[in-house]
PDB file of C-alpha atoms in Angstrom:
ATOM      1  CA  MET J   1     282.622-138.931-142.574  1.00 95.00           C
ATOM      2  CA  ALA J   2     281.132-142.352-141.804  1.00 96.00           C
ATOM      3  CA  LEU J   3     284.481-144.048-142.392  1.00 96.00           C
ATOM      4  CA  ARG J   4     286.254-141.577-140.110  1.00 96.00           C
ATOM      5  CA  ARG J   5     283.699-142.199-137.352  1.00 97.00           C
ATOM      6  CA  PHE J   6     284.049-145.942-137.844  1.00 98.00           C
ATOM      7  CA  ALA J   7     287.807-145.587-137.247  1.00 97.00           C
ATOM      8  CA  ASP J   8     287.039-143.698-134.019  1.00 97.00           C
ATOM      9  CA  LEU J   9     284.607-146.449-133.007  1.00 97.00           C
ATOM     10  CA  GLN J  10     287.252-149.116-133.537  1.00 97.00           C
ATOM     11  CA  LYS J  11     289.675-147.242-131.276  1.00 97.00           C
ATOM     12  CA  LYS J  12     287.022-147.051-128.567  1.00 96.00           C
ATOM     13  CA  LEU J  13     286.179-150.745-128.872  1.00 96.00           C
ATOM     14  CA  ASN J  14     289.831-151.799-128.834  1.00 96.00           C
ATOM     15  CA  ALA J  15     290.246-149.912-125.562  1.00 97.00           C
ATOM     16  CA  ASP J  16     287.355-151.837-123.947  1.00 95.00           C
ATOM     17  CA  PRO J  17     287.429-155.611-124.639  1.00 95.00           C
ATOM     18  CA  VAL J  18     284.074-156.232-122.928  1.00 93.00           C
ATOM     19  CA  LEU J  19     282.289-153.559-124.964  1.00 94.00           C
ATOM     20  CA  LYS J  20     284.037-154.783-128.121  1.00 95.00           C
ATOM     21  CA  ALA J  21     282.826-158.338-127.608  1.00 94.00           C
ATOM     22  CA  GLU J  22     279.248-157.187-126.991  1.00 94.00           C
ATOM     23  CA  TYR J  23     279.282-154.797-129.970  1.00 96.00           C
ATOM     24  CA  HIS J  24     280.561-157.543-132.272  1.00 96.00           C
ATOM     25  CA  ARG J  25     277.889-159.892-130.908  1.00 94.00           C
ATOM     26  CA  VAL J  26     275.125-157.402-131.737  1.00 94.00           C
ATOM     27  CA  MET J  27     276.416-156.658-135.239  1.00 96.00           C
ATOM     28  CA  ASN J  28     277.005-160.333-136.009  1.00 95.00           C
ATOM     29  CA  GLU J  29     273.437-161.024-134.908  1.00 95.00           C
ATOM     30  CA  TYR J  30     272.264-158.491-137.504  1.00 97.00           C
ATOM     31  CA  ILE J  31     274.082-160.505-140.172  1.00 97.00           C
ATOM     32  CA  GLU J  32     272.942-163.925-138.914  1.00 97.00           C
ATOM     33  CA  LEU J  33     269.272-162.863-138.770  1.00 96.00           C
ATOM     34  CA  GLY J  34     269.402-161.340-142.258  1.00 97.00           C
ATOM     35  CA  HIS J  35     268.874-157.822-140.944  1.00 97.00           C
ATOM     36  CA  MET J  36     272.155-156.698-142.541  1.00 98.00           C
ATOM     37  CA  SER J  37     273.781-157.929-145.764  1.00 97.00           C
ATOM     38  CA  LEU J  38     277.145-157.488-147.448  1.00 97.00           C
ATOM     39  CA  VAL J  39     277.057-155.115-150.432  1.00 97.00           C
ATOM     40  CA  VAL J  40     278.452-156.782-153.544  1.00 92.00           C
ATOM     41  CA  ASP J  41     278.158-153.806-155.896  1.00 90.00           C
ATOM     42  CA  GLU J  42     279.126-150.490-154.288  1.00 90.00           C
ATOM     43  CA  SER J  43     278.884-148.502-157.524  1.00 91.00           C
ATOM     44  CA  LEU J  44     275.354-147.255-156.840  1.00 91.00           C
ATOM     45  CA  PRO J  45     275.338-144.063-154.742  1.00 92.00           C
ATOM     46  CA  GLY J  46     273.855-144.269-151.277  1.00 94.00           C
ATOM     47  CA  TYR J  47     274.076-142.949-147.727  1.00 97.00           C
ATOM     48  CA  TYR J  48     276.461-144.262-145.097  1.00 97.00           C
ATOM     49  CA  LEU J  49     275.191-144.376-141.524  1.00 98.00           C
ATOM     50  CA  PRO J  50     277.727-143.880-138.736  1.00 98.00           C
ATOM     51  CA  HIS J  51     276.991-146.017-135.683  1.00 97.00           C
ATOM     52  CA  HIS J  52     277.974-146.151-132.042  1.00 95.00           C
ATOM     53  CA  ALA J  53     277.148-147.925-128.786  1.00 93.00           C
ATOM     54  CA  VAL J  54     274.642-146.803-126.194  1.00 91.00           C
ATOM     55  CA  ILE J  55     275.032-148.682-122.916  1.00 88.00           C
ATOM     56  CA  LYS J  56     272.136-149.092-120.506  1.00 80.00           C
ATOM     57  CA  ALA J  57     273.334-151.046-117.493  1.00 73.00           C
ATOM     58  CA  THR J  58     269.862-151.085-115.907  1.00 69.00           C
ATOM     59  CA  SER J  59     268.216-152.824-118.861  1.00 64.00           C
ATOM     60  CA  ALA J  60     266.880-156.306-118.128  1.00 59.00           C
ATOM     61  CA  THR J  61     267.359-157.373-121.739  1.00 58.00           C
ATOM     62  CA  THR J  62     269.682-155.384-124.024  1.00 62.00           C
ATOM     63  CA  LYS J  63     272.626-153.846-122.180  1.00 78.00           C
ATOM     64  CA  THR J  64     274.394-152.595-125.319  1.00 85.00           C
ATOM     65  CA  ARG J  65     272.426-151.123-128.192  1.00 89.00           C
ATOM     66  CA  VAL J  66     273.895-150.120-131.540  1.00 94.00           C
ATOM     67  CA  VAL J  67     272.506-146.747-132.607  1.00 93.00           C
ATOM     68  CA  PHE J  68     272.657-145.572-136.211  1.00 97.00           C
ATOM     69  CA  ASP J  69     273.062-141.857-136.872  1.00 97.00           C
ATOM     70  CA  ALA J  70     270.903-140.872-139.830  1.00 98.00           C
ATOM     71  CA  SER J  71     271.244-137.197-138.813  1.00 97.00           C
ATOM     72  CA  ALA J  72     274.960-137.140-139.639  1.00 97.00           C
ATOM     73  CA  LYS J  73     275.667-134.512-142.298  1.00 95.00           C
ATOM     74  CA  THR J  74     277.370-135.501-145.540  1.00 92.00           C
ATOM     75  CA  SER J  75     279.978-133.364-147.314  1.00 89.00           C
ATOM     76  CA  MET J  76     277.037-131.641-149.038  1.00 90.00           C
ATOM     77  CA  GLY J  77     275.618-130.563-145.677  1.00 93.00           C
ATOM     78  CA  MET J  78     272.606-132.887-145.850  1.00 95.00           C
ATOM     79  CA  SER J  79     271.701-135.939-143.819  1.00 97.00           C
ATOM     80  CA  LEU J  80     269.357-138.823-144.611  1.00 97.00           C
ATOM     81  CA  ASN J  81     266.892-137.521-142.026  1.00 98.00           C
ATOM     82  CA  ASP J  82     266.908-134.099-143.727  1.00 97.00           C
ATOM     83  CA  THR J  83     265.477-135.690-146.876  1.00 96.00           C
ATOM     84  CA  LEU J  84     262.826-137.982-145.371  1.00 97.00           C
ATOM     85  CA  MET J  85     259.166-137.413-144.621  1.00 96.00           C
ATOM     86  CA  VAL J  86     258.733-138.271-140.948  1.00 95.00           C
ATOM     87  CA  GLY J  87     255.062-139.226-141.092  1.00 94.00           C
ATOM     88  CA  PRO J  88     252.264-138.150-138.759  1.00 94.00           C
ATOM     89  CA  THR J  89     251.757-139.243-135.162  1.00 92.00           C
ATOM     90  CA  ILE J  90     249.235-142.096-135.273  1.00 94.00           C
ATOM     91  CA  GLN J  91     249.374-143.226-131.652  1.00 93.00           C
ATOM     92  CA  LEU J  92     247.673-141.767-128.611  1.00 94.00           C
ATOM     93  CA  LYS J  93     249.731-139.664-126.233  1.00 95.00           C
ATOM     94  CA  LEU J  94     251.478-141.492-123.403  1.00 95.00           C
ATOM     95  CA  ILE J  95     249.341-139.793-120.737  1.00 97.00           C
ATOM     96  CA  GLU J  96     246.209-141.292-122.360  1.00 97.00           C
ATOM     97  CA  HIS J  97     247.745-144.773-122.240  1.00 97.00           C
ATOM     98  CA  LEU J  98     248.718-144.395-118.583  1.00 96.00           C
ATOM     99  CA  LEU J  99     245.341-143.065-117.479  1.00 97.00           C
ATOM    100  CA  ARG J 100     243.456-145.872-119.255  1.00 97.00           C
ATOM    101  CA  PHE J 101     245.892-148.458-117.874  1.00 97.00           C
ATOM    102  CA  ARG J 102     245.134-147.354-114.308  1.00 96.00           C
ATOM    103  CA  SER J 103     241.391-147.772-114.821  1.00 97.00           C
ATOM    104  CA  TYR J 104     241.462-151.565-115.198  1.00 97.00           C
ATOM    105  CA  LYS J 105     241.093-154.135-112.422  1.00 95.00           C
ATOM    106  CA  PHE J 106     243.528-156.493-114.165  1.00 95.00           C
ATOM    107  CA  VAL J 107     246.388-155.288-116.354  1.00 95.00           C
ATOM    108  CA  ILE J 108     248.839-156.831-118.751  1.00 94.00           C
ATOM    109  CA  THR J 109     251.999-155.378-120.259  1.00 94.00           C
ATOM    110  CA  ALA J 110     254.157-156.763-123.029  1.00 92.00           C
ATOM    111  CA  ASP J 111     257.062-155.806-125.225  1.00 91.00           C
ATOM    112  CA  ILE J 112     257.527-156.629-128.925  1.00 94.00           C
ATOM    113  CA  ALA J 113     261.018-158.056-129.427  1.00 91.00           C
ATOM    114  CA  LYS J 114     263.194-156.161-131.945  1.00 93.00           C
ATOM    115  CA  MET J 115     260.089-154.513-133.386  1.00 95.00           C
ATOM    116  CA  TYR J 116     261.784-152.337-136.002  1.00 96.00           C
ATOM    117  CA  ARG J 117     264.015-155.155-137.167  1.00 95.00           C
ATOM    118  CA  GLN J 118     261.045-157.411-137.984  1.00 96.00           C
ATOM    119  CA  ILE J 119     259.952-155.014-140.755  1.00 97.00           C
ATOM    120  CA  SER J 120     261.727-155.188-144.113  1.00 97.00           C
ATOM    121  CA  ILE J 121     262.248-152.134-146.265  1.00 96.00           C
ATOM    122  CA  ALA J 122     262.211-152.174-150.074  1.00 96.00           C
ATOM    123  CA  PRO J 123     265.501-153.535-151.509  1.00 96.00           C
ATOM    124  CA  SER J 124     265.811-150.429-153.692  1.00 95.00           C
ATOM    125  CA  ASP J 125     265.898-148.232-150.555  1.00 96.00           C
ATOM    126  CA  ARG J 126     268.506-150.217-148.642  1.00 97.00           C
ATOM    127  CA  ARG J 127     271.462-148.394-150.226  1.00 97.00           C
ATOM    128  CA  TYR J 128     270.478-145.400-148.107  1.00 97.00           C
ATOM    129  CA  GLN J 129     271.163-147.506-145.008  1.00 98.00           C
ATOM    130  CA  ARG J 130     274.743-148.529-145.650  1.00 98.00           C
ATOM    131  CA  VAL J 131     277.196-149.071-142.813  1.00 98.00           C
ATOM    132  CA  PHE J 132     280.842-149.945-142.459  1.00 98.00           C
ATOM    133  CA  TRP J 133     281.570-153.163-140.598  1.00 98.00           C
ATOM    134  CA  LEU J 134     284.195-155.865-140.473  1.00 96.00           C
ATOM    135  CA  GLN J 135     284.361-159.154-142.311  1.00 94.00           C
ATOM    136  CA  GLN J 136     287.447-161.294-141.727  1.00 92.00           C
ATOM    137  CA  GLU J 137     289.179-158.245-140.206  1.00 90.00           C
ATOM    138  CA  ARG J 138     288.562-156.175-143.355  1.00 96.00           C
ATOM    139  CA  ILE J 139     286.350-153.084-143.472  1.00 96.00           C
ATOM    140  CA  ARG J 140     283.429-153.874-145.745  1.00 97.00           C
ATOM    141  CA  VAL J 141     280.179-152.162-146.742  1.00 98.00           C
ATOM    142  CA  PHE J 142     276.892-153.619-145.532  1.00 98.00           C
ATOM    143  CA  GLU J 143     273.268-152.574-145.971  1.00 98.00           C
ATOM    144  CA  LEU J 144     270.599-152.639-143.269  1.00 98.00           C
ATOM    145  CA  ASN J 145     267.572-154.492-144.632  1.00 98.00           C
ATOM    146  CA  THR J 146     264.989-153.430-142.076  1.00 98.00           C
ATOM    147  CA  VAL J 147     263.429-150.375-140.467  1.00 98.00           C
ATOM    148  CA  THR J 148     266.284-148.826-138.521  1.00 97.00           C
ATOM    149  CA  PHE J 149     266.326-147.013-135.193  1.00 92.00           C
ATOM    150  CA  GLY J 150     267.783-143.551-135.754  1.00 94.00           C
ATOM    151  CA  VAL J 151     266.068-142.966-139.097  1.00 97.00           C
ATOM    152  CA  SER J 152     263.411-140.274-138.681  1.00 97.00           C
ATOM    153  CA  SER J 153     260.675-142.182-140.528  1.00 96.00           C
ATOM    154  CA  ALA J 154     261.225-145.409-138.553  1.00 96.00           C
ATOM    155  CA  PRO J 155     258.638-144.828-135.770  1.00 95.00           C
ATOM    156  CA  PHE J 156     255.840-144.090-138.232  1.00 96.00           C
ATOM    157  CA  LEU J 157     256.767-147.019-140.494  1.00 97.00           C
ATOM    158  CA  ALA J 158     256.826-149.475-137.592  1.00 96.00           C
ATOM    159  CA  ILE J 159     253.545-148.315-136.041  1.00 96.00           C
ATOM    160  CA  ARG J 160     251.797-148.080-139.401  1.00 97.00           C
ATOM    161  CA  THR J 161     252.902-151.637-140.206  1.00 97.00           C
ATOM    162  CA  VAL J 162     251.363-152.955-136.980  1.00 97.00           C
ATOM    163  CA  HIS J 163     248.162-151.017-137.655  1.00 97.00           C
ATOM    164  CA  LYS J 164     247.947-152.579-141.125  1.00 97.00           C
ATOM    165  CA  LEU J 165     248.514-156.013-139.592  1.00 98.00           C
ATOM    166  CA  THR J 166     245.737-155.503-137.029  1.00 97.00           C
ATOM    167  CA  SER J 167     243.387-154.328-139.780  1.00 97.00           C
ATOM    168  CA  ASP J 168     244.154-157.413-141.878  1.00 97.00           C
ATOM    169  CA  GLU J 169     243.593-159.801-138.943  1.00 98.00           C
ATOM    170  CA  SER J 170     240.640-158.039-137.291  1.00 97.00           C
ATOM    171  CA  VAL J 171     238.068-160.505-138.670  1.00 97.00           C
ATOM    172  CA  ASP J 172     239.684-163.462-136.902  1.00 97.00           C
ATOM    173  CA  TYR J 173     240.825-161.566-133.794  1.00 98.00           C
ATOM    174  CA  PRO J 174     238.601-158.505-133.256  1.00 97.00           C
ATOM    175  CA  LYS J 175     239.469-157.972-129.586  1.00 97.00           C
ATOM    176  CA  GLY J 176     243.197-158.309-130.151  1.00 97.00           C
ATOM    177  CA  ALA J 177     243.051-155.951-133.133  1.00 98.00           C
ATOM    178  CA  GLU J 178     241.198-153.338-131.079  1.00 97.00           C
ATOM    179  CA  VAL J 179     243.716-153.598-128.247  1.00 97.00           C
ATOM    180  CA  LEU J 180     246.812-153.447-130.465  1.00 97.00           C
ATOM    181  CA  THR J 181     245.508-150.414-132.339  1.00 96.00           C
ATOM    182  CA  ARG J 182     244.576-148.546-129.156  1.00 96.00           C
ATOM    183  CA  ASP J 183     246.933-149.761-126.419  1.00 97.00           C
ATOM    184  CA  LEU J 184     250.296-150.087-128.156  1.00 96.00           C
ATOM    185  CA  TYR J 185     252.804-147.305-127.468  1.00 95.00           C
ATOM    186  CA  VAL J 186     255.665-147.854-129.932  1.00 92.00           C
ATOM    187  CA  ASP J 187     256.671-151.433-128.977  1.00 94.00           C
ATOM    188  CA  ASP J 188     255.108-151.499-125.486  1.00 95.00           C
ATOM    189  CA  LEU J 189     251.619-152.838-124.851  1.00 96.00           C
ATOM    190  CA  LEU J 190     249.730-151.332-121.890  1.00 97.00           C
ATOM    191  CA  SER J 191     246.326-152.955-121.668  1.00 97.00           C
ATOM    192  CA  GLY J 192     243.854-154.495-119.271  1.00 96.00           C
ATOM    193  CA  ALA J 193     240.335-155.627-118.486  1.00 97.00           C
ATOM    194  CA  ASN J 194     237.970-156.033-115.558  1.00 97.00           C
ATOM    195  CA  THR J 195     237.546-159.812-115.843  1.00 96.00           C
ATOM    196  CA  PHE J 196     240.047-162.625-115.939  1.00 94.00           C
ATOM    197  CA  GLU J 197     238.400-164.127-119.034  1.00 95.00           C
ATOM    198  CA  GLU J 198     238.840-160.916-121.006  1.00 96.00           C
ATOM    199  CA  ILE J 199     242.487-160.475-119.991  1.00 94.00           C
ATOM    200  CA  VAL J 200     243.232-164.005-121.235  1.00 94.00           C
ATOM    201  CA  GLN J 201     241.385-163.296-124.497  1.00 96.00           C
ATOM    202  CA  ILE J 202     243.432-160.120-125.001  1.00 96.00           C
ATOM    203  CA  ARG J 203     246.648-162.004-124.266  1.00 94.00           C
ATOM    204  CA  ASP J 204     245.935-164.853-126.683  1.00 95.00           C
ATOM    205  CA  GLU J 205     244.598-162.733-129.561  1.00 97.00           C
ATOM    206  CA  VAL J 206     247.451-160.223-129.359  1.00 97.00           C
ATOM    207  CA  ILE J 207     250.000-163.061-129.479  1.00 95.00           C
ATOM    208  CA  GLU J 208     248.296-164.644-132.511  1.00 97.00           C
ATOM    209  CA  ILE J 209     247.978-161.391-134.477  1.00 98.00           C
ATOM    210  CA  LEU J 210     251.613-160.476-133.918  1.00 97.00           C
ATOM    211  CA  LYS J 211     252.718-164.010-134.802  1.00 96.00           C
ATOM    212  CA  ARG J 212     250.962-163.687-138.159  1.00 97.00           C
ATOM    213  CA  GLY J 213     253.047-160.594-138.863  1.00 96.00           C
ATOM    214  CA  GLY J 214     256.320-162.211-137.832  1.00 96.00           C
ATOM    215  CA  PHE J 215     256.515-160.407-134.478  1.00 96.00           C
ATOM    216  CA  ASP J 216     257.444-162.068-131.194  1.00 92.00           C
ATOM    217  CA  ILE J 217     256.212-160.797-127.833  1.00 89.00           C
ATOM    218  CA  PRO J 218     258.164-162.789-125.210  1.00 83.00           C
ATOM    219  CA  GLN J 219     258.174-160.319-122.320  1.00 81.00           C
ATOM    220  CA  ARG J 220     254.870-160.156-120.488  1.00 85.00           C
ATOM    221  CA  ALA J 221     253.727-159.126-117.040  1.00 89.00           C
ATOM    222  CA  SER J 222     250.372-158.981-115.261  1.00 90.00           C
ATOM    223  CA  ASN J 223     248.956-158.252-111.823  1.00 90.00           C
ATOM    224  CA  HIS J 224     246.752-161.353-112.100  1.00 88.00           C
ATOM    225  CA  PRO J 225     248.641-164.435-110.847  1.00 79.00           C
ATOM    226  CA  GLN J 226     247.049-166.738-113.459  1.00 84.00           C
ATOM    227  CA  ALA J 227     247.102-164.389-116.463  1.00 85.00           C
ATOM    228  CA  LEU J 228     250.433-165.741-117.724  1.00 81.00           C
ATOM    229  CA  ASN J 229     249.713-169.423-117.186  1.00 81.00           C
ATOM    230  CA  ASN J 230     249.837-171.982-120.007  1.00 75.00           C
ATOM    231  CA  LEU J 231     252.185-169.942-122.183  1.00 73.00           C
ATOM    232  CA  SER J 232     254.745-172.008-124.053  1.00 59.00           C
ATOM    233  CA  LYS J 233     257.294-169.210-123.999  1.00 51.00           C
ATOM    234  CA  LYS J 234     257.729-166.373-121.582  1.00 46.00           C
ATOM    235  CA  THR J 235     260.751-164.591-120.180  1.00 45.00           C
ATOM    236  CA  ALA J 236     258.923-162.854-117.361  1.00 46.00           C
ATOM    237  CA  ASN J 237     257.660-165.110-114.599  1.00 43.00           C
ATOM    238  CA  ILE J 238     255.491-162.700-112.695  1.00 46.00           C
ATOM    239  CA  GLU J 239     253.615-163.869-109.618  1.00 45.00           C
ATOM    240  CA  PHE J 240     252.646-160.740-107.791  1.00 42.00           C
ATOM    241  CA  LEU J 241     249.595-158.790-106.694  1.00 44.00           C
ATOM    242  CA  THR J 242     249.635-155.061-106.062  1.00 45.00           C
ATOM    243  CA  ASP J 243     248.831-155.490-102.388  1.00 45.00           C
ATOM    244  CA  GLU J 244     251.920-157.691-101.917  1.00 50.00           C
ATOM    245  CA  SER J 245     254.673-156.405-104.196  1.00 45.00           C
ATOM    246  CA  PRO J 246     253.882-153.647-106.690  1.00 40.00           C
ATOM    247  CA  VAL J 247     257.420-153.589-108.098  1.00 37.00           C
ATOM    248  CA  HIS J 248     258.490-155.584-111.153  1.00 41.00           C
TER     249      HIS J 248
END
């Protein structure tokens, strides 16, 4: 089933050179970053994930995203997602985040880059995340080494990992740990404060905690014109106040 869908994918990509180039770029990045590895021994049974492209032209960052289908049924009528425990919801509802966000005088938002892909899964479990891909124009079997979007347990695993990180680092960064536990919605941070000093403290402690866990948080925005100053790396240069331009 996965091989048949991979053949269909190749036909689609060959018909669209631009999409093909972008798809190959994304998959090659997986290999270069160590998020996907070639399988040497295919004798062990596993699960093969079909994959396809989702295009979001309006995205400021990732236009083409590779989505893995862990709900695809095997010849036995079961999928990987059918066999997994999903895990409980351990984040607040979105409406709670939005209401709290609107209560602050100063706000800050941020986005964790490739959040799922920064979290390794046990090597013994990686055979359940096999995919077909090309190496030197040959179809080969690879394994995804990290938490994977499309697998039903992925959201819980990612959020639980961040919660464990904040717990471990709460002694050194109590404010950042509190904010990350409360104000993170999947990979998006929606936080704020009523003083400039506190917003800067939140910014710096959140960055340090995430850095200790191997996470990068390059995209940031704030309605305070100085809240993003003195950052060595940022991809969002935001200089706006809500009374001038509320749109970012």
